[in-house]
Amino acid sequence: MVKVAVMGYGTIGSGVVKVLETNCDSITVKAGEPIEVKYILDLKDFPGDPHEKLFVKDINAILNDPEVKVVVETMGGVEPAHTFVKNCLEAGKHVTTSNKALVAKCGAELLSIAKEKNVNFLFEASVGGGIPIIRALQTSLTADVVEEITGIMNGTTNYILTKIEQEGSDFADVLKEAQELGYAEANPTDDVEGYDACRKIAILTSLVCGKYVDFEEIYTEGITKVTPEDMQYAKAMKRTIKLLATSRKAADTYSAMVAPFMLEKEHPLYNVHGVFNAVFVHGNMLDDAMFYGRGAGALPTASAVVADVVDMVRNSDHNTGTMWTDEKLAMPELDAVRHAFFVRVKGDENADKAKLEEAFGKGVIVKVPALSGEFGYVTGEISEKEFAEAYEKLEGAISRYRLA
Ligand code: HSE
């Protein structure tokens, strides 16, 4: 019998307890022995909860109990999660977390403590919820040099963009609806400003390059400025707008960014709708692979956390080698990265075409009949730097997107 402690009894933590109970028999077979929750750490009280006897408020109850071999961290945020996880690893306990803020900021440090203590620190649920992307990168794709990872890694924003696309709703209205339905968090800034997706692409990039990727250095743009009119232009071009988190190999480093892109119909991520996530991976031997599923939600996320628990029970006597060092990856400036861009501008397409050509080079005019007094312009491939300089000077500019 393996005794587990769960730190944080919110949506995911309570989901973890439920998954362990619901699938108790099959999990026992897969782990090789039964797994039982001994403690649940939470500062809140849960009167009437069937697990009331398991609640503790002091981390020392877990740290000082040698019977607890595995700890689940589902508190969220960097502190006190970081201190608690560090203390658990130092006490020789295996830890799994769903906390992307913690992994993105402290992953290298916690992995190194785990290695030193010959235990494991796993975090499958920190990216893509229930989608097994981290284990895939860590075990199945080790023969490849990963040349690109591009994903829709945030369910809240994908839900909002899908609603703007399908119903022509405004960003603010859909966000409110998403909050009422419990998809978006009460404070949705991390989601809608792209910070959540940024941490996730930082984690995946660290895994493939083996170095610390500072998420604060990743160019990040959210979806707060996406309008139904922008989406109409996307539709006129047989495209849609999606928030992509992307990382591409560039010589001996990776270049990462998060931004809303206009995706063509043939793009593998075009058909990922609603709260679903998907991660596209291109390896130099594998070619293309896609991982698709629920990127959020109590049970899908808890499923990934519990799979880590099973993994740690199976490998309880050694460190399985998940590693990235604290050497920081030197990411290149975005300036040189090239894309085609879409520009939406006030004016008349016949009178102003020459002005756009002069600014961005030869391109294609796009019209949405319902939108008068403005037009769209699709550039050829130009660098981020060239584009930004020309866009800044452009009179009447309304919005712009990168094309993928
Ligand atoms: N807020 C996140 C999302 C939850 O919307 O995808 C999963 O990390």
Coordinates of C-alpha atoms and ligand atoms in Angstrom, one line a residue:
M1 CA 0.0 0.0 0.0
V2 CA 1.4 3.4 -1.0
K3 CA 0.3 6.4 1.0
V4 CA -0.2 9.7 -0.8
A5 CA -0.7 13.3 0.4
V6 CA -2.7 15.8 -1.7
M7 CA -1.8 19.5 -1.2
G8 CA -4.6 21.8 -2.3
Y9 CA -8.2 20.5 -2.5
G10 CA -9.5 22.8 -5.2
T11 CA -10.9 21.7 -8.6
I12 CA -7.8 19.5 -9.5
G13 CA -7.0 18.3 -6.0
S14 CA -10.5 17.0 -5.4
G15 CA -10.4 15.5 -8.9
V16 CA -7.3 13.6 -8.0
V17 CA -9.0 12.1 -5.0
K18 CA -12.0 11.2 -7.1
V19 CA -9.9 9.5 -9.9
L20 CA -8.0 7.5 -7.3
E21 CA -11.3 6.3 -5.7
T22 CA -13.3 5.8 -9.0
N23 CA -10.6 3.8 -10.7
C24 CA -9.1 2.2 -7.6
D25 CA -9.0 -1.4 -8.9
S26 CA -7.5 -0.7 -12.3
I27 CA -5.0 1.8 -10.8
T28 CA -3.9 -0.8 -8.2
V29 CA -3.2 -3.3 -11.0
K30 CA -1.3 -0.8 -13.1
A31 CA 0.7 0.5 -10.1
G32 CA 1.4 -2.9 -8.7
E33 CA -0.1 -2.1 -5.3
P34 CA -3.0 -0.1 -3.8
I35 CA -2.7 3.7 -3.5
E36 CA -4.4 5.5 -0.6
V37 CA -4.8 9.2 0.2
K38 CA -3.5 9.7 3.8
Y39 CA -3.6 13.5 4.0
I40 CA -5.3 16.4 2.3
L41 CA -3.6 19.7 3.0
D42 CA -5.7 22.8 2.7
L43 CA -6.2 25.9 4.7
K44 CA -9.9 25.9 4.0
D45 CA -12.5 23.8 5.9
F46 CA -14.7 21.4 4.0
P47 CA -17.4 20.5 6.5
G48 CA -19.4 17.4 5.5
D49 CA -16.8 16.3 2.9
P50 CA -16.5 12.5 3.1
H51 CA -12.7 12.9 3.5
E52 CA -13.0 15.2 6.4
K53 CA -10.7 13.1 8.6
L54 CA -7.9 13.4 6.2
F55 CA -7.6 17.2 6.3
V56 CA -4.5 18.8 7.8
K57 CA -3.4 22.5 7.7
D58 CA 0.2 22.0 8.6
I59 CA 2.7 20.8 6.0
N60 CA 4.8 19.2 8.7
A61 CA 2.2 16.5 9.1
I62 CA 3.1 15.3 5.6
L63 CA 6.9 16.0 5.9
N64 CA 7.3 14.2 9.1
D65 CA 5.3 11.1 8.1
P66 CA 7.7 8.5 6.6
E67 CA 4.7 6.5 5.4
V68 CA 3.9 9.2 2.8
K69 CA 6.0 8.3 -0.2
V70 CA 4.2 10.4 -2.9
V71 CA 2.9 14.0 -2.7
V72 CA 0.5 15.6 -5.2
E73 CA 0.7 19.4 -5.4
T74 CA -2.4 21.0 -6.8
M75 CA -2.4 24.3 -5.0
G76 CA -1.4 26.6 -7.9
G77 CA 0.8 29.7 -7.8
V78 CA 4.5 29.8 -7.0
E79 CA 4.5 30.3 -3.2
P80 CA 4.0 28.5 -0.9
A81 CA 3.8 25.7 -3.5
H82 CA 7.5 26.0 -4.2
T83 CA 8.6 25.8 -0.6
F84 CA 6.3 22.9 0.1
V85 CA 7.4 20.9 -3.0
K86 CA 11.1 21.6 -2.2
N87 CA 10.6 20.4 1.4
C88 CA 8.8 17.3 0.2
L89 CA 11.6 16.4 -2.3
E90 CA 14.3 17.1 0.3
A91 CA 12.4 14.8 2.7
G92 CA 12.8 12.0 0.0
K93 CA 9.2 12.1 -1.2
H94 CA 8.2 11.9 -4.9
V95 CA 6.1 14.8 -6.1
T96 CA 3.8 15.4 -9.0
T97 CA 2.3 18.8 -9.8
S98 CA -0.3 20.3 -12.2
N99 CA 1.1 23.8 -11.4
K100 CA 2.6 25.4 -14.6
A101 CA 3.6 28.6 -12.8
L102 CA 5.7 26.5 -10.4
V103 CA 7.2 24.3 -13.1
A104 CA 8.0 27.2 -15.5
K105 CA 9.7 29.2 -12.8
C106 CA 11.4 26.5 -10.6
G107 CA 11.5 23.4 -12.8
A108 CA 15.3 23.2 -13.1
E109 CA 15.8 23.6 -9.3
L110 CA 13.1 21.1 -8.3
L111 CA 14.3 18.5 -10.9
S112 CA 17.8 18.8 -9.6
I113 CA 16.8 18.3 -6.0
A114 CA 14.7 15.3 -7.1
K115 CA 17.8 13.8 -8.9
E116 CA 20.0 14.4 -5.9
K117 CA 17.5 12.7 -3.6
N118 CA 16.9 9.8 -6.0
V119 CA 13.1 10.6 -6.2
N120 CA 11.0 11.9 -9.0
F121 CA 9.4 15.3 -9.8
L122 CA 6.8 14.9 -12.5
F123 CA 4.4 17.4 -14.0
E124 CA 2.4 15.9 -16.9
A125 CA -0.7 17.9 -16.0
S126 CA 1.1 21.3 -16.2
V127 CA 0.8 21.4 -20.0
G128 CA -2.3 20.4 -21.9
G129 CA -4.3 19.1 -18.9
G130 CA -5.1 15.5 -19.8
I131 CA -3.1 15.4 -23.0
P132 CA 0.0 13.2 -22.6
I133 CA 2.5 15.6 -24.2
I134 CA 5.2 15.7 -21.5
R135 CA 5.6 12.0 -21.2
A136 CA 5.6 11.7 -25.0
L137 CA 8.4 14.3 -25.3
Q138 CA 10.3 12.6 -22.5
T139 CA 10.0 9.0 -23.5
S140 CA 8.5 8.4 -27.0
L141 CA 10.3 11.1 -29.0
T142 CA 13.8 10.9 -27.5
A143 CA 15.2 9.6 -30.9
D144 CA 14.3 12.9 -32.5
V145 CA 15.5 16.4 -32.6
V146 CA 12.3 18.3 -32.1
E147 CA 12.3 21.1 -34.7
E148 CA 8.9 22.6 -33.9
I149 CA 6.2 22.5 -31.2
T150 CA 3.1 24.6 -31.9
G151 CA 0.0 24.3 -29.8
I152 CA -3.3 25.6 -28.7
M153 CA -2.5 25.4 -25.1
N154 CA -5.2 27.4 -23.4
G155 CA -8.8 26.2 -23.3
T156 CA -10.3 29.5 -22.1
T157 CA -9.0 31.5 -25.0
N158 CA -9.8 28.8 -27.5
Y159 CA -13.4 28.7 -26.2
I160 CA -13.6 32.5 -26.6
L161 CA -12.2 32.6 -30.1
T162 CA -14.5 29.7 -31.2
K163 CA -17.5 31.7 -29.9
I164 CA -16.3 34.9 -31.7
E165 CA -15.9 32.8 -34.9
Q166 CA -19.2 30.9 -34.7
E167 CA -21.5 33.5 -33.2
G168 CA -19.9 36.8 -34.0
S169 CA -19.9 37.7 -30.3
D170 CA -17.7 40.3 -28.7
F171 CA -14.7 39.3 -26.6
A172 CA -16.0 40.9 -23.4
D173 CA -19.4 39.2 -23.7
V174 CA -17.9 35.7 -24.4
L175 CA -15.4 36.2 -21.5
K176 CA -18.3 36.9 -19.1
E177 CA -20.2 33.8 -20.4
A178 CA -17.1 31.7 -20.0
Q179 CA -16.7 32.8 -16.4
E180 CA -20.3 32.1 -15.7
L181 CA -19.9 28.6 -17.1
G182 CA -16.8 28.1 -15.0
Y183 CA -14.4 27.8 -18.0
A184 CA -12.5 31.0 -17.3
E185 CA -11.1 31.8 -14.0
A186 CA -12.5 34.8 -11.9
N187 CA -9.2 36.6 -12.8
P188 CA -8.8 35.6 -16.4
T189 CA -5.7 37.8 -17.1
D190 CA -3.2 34.9 -17.3
D191 CA -5.4 33.2 -19.8
V192 CA -6.5 36.1 -22.1
E193 CA -3.2 37.9 -22.1
G194 CA -1.4 34.7 -23.1
Y195 CA 0.7 34.3 -20.0
D196 CA -0.7 30.8 -19.2
A197 CA 0.2 29.6 -22.8
C198 CA 3.6 31.3 -22.5
R199 CA 4.5 29.3 -19.4
K200 CA 3.4 26.1 -21.1
I201 CA 5.5 26.6 -24.2
A202 CA 8.4 27.6 -21.9
I203 CA 8.1 24.2 -20.2
L204 CA 7.9 22.2 -23.4
T205 CA 10.8 24.1 -24.9
S206 CA 12.9 23.4 -21.7
L207 CA 12.1 19.7 -22.0
V208 CA 13.3 19.5 -25.6
C209 CA 16.4 21.6 -25.2
G210 CA 17.3 20.5 -21.7
K211 CA 17.9 24.1 -20.5
Y212 CA 16.0 26.7 -18.5
V213 CA 13.7 28.8 -20.7
D214 CA 12.9 32.1 -19.1
F215 CA 9.2 32.6 -19.9
E216 CA 9.5 36.3 -19.3
E217 CA 11.7 36.5 -22.4
I218 CA 9.1 34.9 -24.6
Y219 CA 7.2 37.5 -26.8
T220 CA 3.6 37.1 -25.6
E221 CA 0.4 38.7 -27.0
G222 CA -3.1 37.8 -25.8
I223 CA -6.5 37.8 -27.5
T224 CA -8.1 40.9 -25.8
K225 CA -8.0 42.9 -29.0
V226 CA -9.5 40.2 -31.3
T227 CA -12.8 41.5 -32.7
P228 CA -15.7 39.8 -34.6
E229 CA -14.7 42.1 -37.6
D230 CA -11.1 40.7 -37.6
M231 CA -12.7 37.2 -37.6
Q232 CA -14.8 38.2 -40.6
Y233 CA -11.6 39.0 -42.5
A234 CA -10.1 35.7 -41.4
K235 CA -13.2 33.9 -42.8
A236 CA -13.0 35.8 -46.0
M237 CA -9.5 34.3 -46.4
K238 CA -10.8 30.8 -45.4
R239 CA -8.9 31.2 -42.2
T240 CA -9.6 31.4 -38.5
I241 CA -7.9 33.2 -35.6
K242 CA -6.3 31.0 -32.9
L243 CA -3.9 31.8 -30.0
L244 CA -0.8 29.8 -30.8
A245 CA 2.1 29.1 -28.6
T246 CA 5.0 28.1 -30.7
S247 CA 8.7 27.2 -30.4
R248 CA 11.0 26.5 -33.4
K249 CA 14.5 25.3 -33.5
A250 CA 16.8 28.0 -34.8
A251 CA 20.5 26.8 -35.1
D252 CA 21.4 25.7 -31.6
T253 CA 18.6 27.4 -29.8
Y254 CA 14.8 27.8 -30.0
S255 CA 12.7 30.8 -30.9
A256 CA 9.4 30.9 -29.0
M257 CA 6.4 33.2 -29.1
V258 CA 2.7 33.4 -28.1
A259 CA 0.3 35.4 -30.3
P260 CA -3.1 35.2 -32.1
F261 CA -2.4 33.9 -35.6
M262 CA -4.7 33.6 -38.7
L263 CA -4.6 29.9 -39.5
E264 CA -5.3 28.5 -43.0
K265 CA -7.9 25.6 -43.2
E266 CA -5.1 23.1 -44.0
H267 CA -3.3 23.9 -40.7
P268 CA -3.4 20.9 -38.3
L269 CA -4.7 23.2 -35.5
Y270 CA -7.5 24.8 -37.6
N271 CA -10.1 22.4 -36.4
V272 CA -9.4 22.5 -32.6
H273 CA -12.5 24.1 -31.2
G274 CA -13.9 25.2 -27.9
V275 CA -12.1 24.2 -24.7
F276 CA -10.0 21.6 -26.4
N277 CA -6.2 21.9 -26.7
A278 CA -3.8 20.3 -29.2
V279 CA -0.1 20.2 -29.6
F280 CA 1.6 19.7 -32.9
V281 CA 5.2 18.4 -32.9
H282 CA 7.6 18.1 -35.8
G283 CA 10.7 15.9 -35.3
N284 CA 13.6 15.5 -37.7
M285 CA 13.0 11.8 -38.0
L286 CA 9.3 11.4 -36.9
D287 CA 8.0 14.2 -39.2
D288 CA 4.6 15.4 -37.9
A289 CA 2.6 14.3 -34.8
M290 CA -0.4 15.7 -33.1
F291 CA -1.7 15.4 -29.5
Y292 CA -5.3 16.4 -28.9
G293 CA -7.6 16.4 -25.9
R294 CA -9.0 18.3 -23.0
G295 CA -6.5 20.8 -21.8
A296 CA -8.4 21.7 -18.6
G297 CA -11.1 20.5 -16.3
A298 CA -11.0 18.6 -13.0
L299 CA -11.0 15.0 -14.2
P300 CA -8.9 15.2 -17.4
T301 CA -6.2 17.1 -15.5
A302 CA -6.5 14.8 -12.5
S303 CA -6.1 11.8 -14.8
A304 CA -2.7 13.1 -15.8
V305 CA -1.7 13.8 -12.2
V306 CA -2.7 10.3 -11.1
A307 CA -0.8 8.8 -14.1
D308 CA 2.3 10.5 -12.6
V309 CA 1.5 9.0 -9.2
V310 CA 1.3 5.5 -10.8
D311 CA 4.6 6.2 -12.7
M312 CA 6.3 7.2 -9.4
V313 CA 5.0 4.1 -7.6
R314 CA 6.3 1.9 -10.4
N315 CA 9.7 3.7 -10.3
S316 CA 9.8 4.4 -6.6
D317 CA 13.4 3.3 -6.1
H318 CA 15.1 5.5 -8.7
N319 CA 15.0 8.9 -10.5
T320 CA 13.7 8.4 -14.1
G321 CA 15.9 11.2 -15.4
T322 CA 13.5 14.0 -16.4
M323 CA 16.0 16.9 -16.4
W324 CA 16.7 20.3 -17.5
T325 CA 19.6 22.3 -16.2
D326 CA 19.5 25.8 -14.8
E327 CA 21.6 27.0 -17.7
K328 CA 19.5 29.6 -19.4
L329 CA 18.6 29.1 -23.1
A330 CA 19.8 32.1 -25.1
M331 CA 16.8 32.8 -27.2
P332 CA 17.3 34.8 -30.4
E333 CA 15.6 38.2 -30.9
L334 CA 12.4 37.8 -32.8
D335 CA 13.4 40.5 -35.2
A336 CA 14.7 38.0 -37.8
V337 CA 11.7 35.7 -37.7
R338 CA 9.7 35.9 -41.0
H339 CA 5.9 35.6 -41.5
A340 CA 3.3 36.7 -43.9
F341 CA 1.1 39.3 -42.1
F342 CA -2.5 40.5 -42.4
V343 CA -3.1 44.2 -41.9
R344 CA -6.5 45.8 -41.4
V345 CA -6.6 49.4 -42.3
K346 CA -9.1 52.3 -42.8
G347 CA -9.4 53.7 -46.3
D348 CA -10.1 52.7 -49.8
E349 CA -8.4 49.7 -51.3
N350 CA -8.0 51.3 -54.8
A351 CA -6.7 54.6 -53.6
D352 CA -4.5 53.2 -50.8
K353 CA -3.0 50.0 -52.3
A354 CA 0.2 51.8 -53.4
K355 CA 0.7 53.1 -49.8
L356 CA 0.4 49.5 -48.5
E357 CA 2.8 48.2 -51.2
E358 CA 5.3 50.8 -50.3
A359 CA 5.1 50.0 -46.6
F360 CA 5.0 46.1 -46.7
G361 CA 6.0 45.1 -50.3
K362 CA 3.7 43.4 -52.8
G363 CA 0.6 41.9 -51.2
V364 CA -3.1 40.9 -51.7
I365 CA -6.2 43.0 -50.9
V366 CA -8.9 41.4 -48.9
K367 CA -12.5 42.8 -48.7
V368 CA -15.3 42.0 -46.4
P369 CA -18.4 43.4 -48.1
A370 CA -20.2 44.3 -44.9
L371 CA -17.3 46.4 -43.7
S372 CA -17.0 49.6 -45.7
G373 CA -14.4 52.3 -45.4
E374 CA -11.7 49.8 -44.7
F375 CA -9.9 46.8 -46.2
G376 CA -7.4 44.1 -45.4
Y377 CA -3.9 43.5 -46.9
V378 CA -1.9 40.3 -46.8
T379 CA 1.8 40.8 -47.1
G380 CA 4.4 38.4 -48.5
E381 CA 6.9 36.9 -46.0
I382 CA 8.7 39.7 -44.2
S383 CA 10.7 39.9 -40.9
E384 CA 9.1 40.8 -37.6
K385 CA 11.4 43.9 -37.5
E386 CA 10.5 45.1 -41.0
F387 CA 6.8 44.6 -40.3
A388 CA 6.8 46.3 -36.9
E389 CA 8.6 49.4 -38.3
A390 CA 6.3 49.8 -41.2
Y391 CA 3.1 49.1 -39.2
E392 CA 4.0 51.7 -36.6
K393 CA 4.1 54.3 -39.3
L394 CA 0.9 53.2 -41.1
E395 CA -1.9 55.7 -40.9
G396 CA -5.4 54.2 -40.2
A397 CA -4.1 50.9 -39.0
I398 CA -6.8 48.9 -37.2
S399 CA -5.2 45.5 -36.4
R400 CA -2.7 43.0 -37.6
Y401 CA -2.1 39.3 -37.4
R402 CA 0.6 36.8 -38.3
L403 CA -0.4 34.1 -40.8
A404 CA 0.2 30.4 -40.2
Ligands
HSE1 N1 -6.7 28.2 -17.5 C1 -6.2 27.1 -18.2 C2 -6.9 27.0 -19.6 C3 -6.4 25.9 -17.4 O1 -7.9 27.7 -19.8 O2 -6.5 26.2 -20.4 C4 -5.4 24.8 -17.8 O3 -4.1 25.1 -17.6

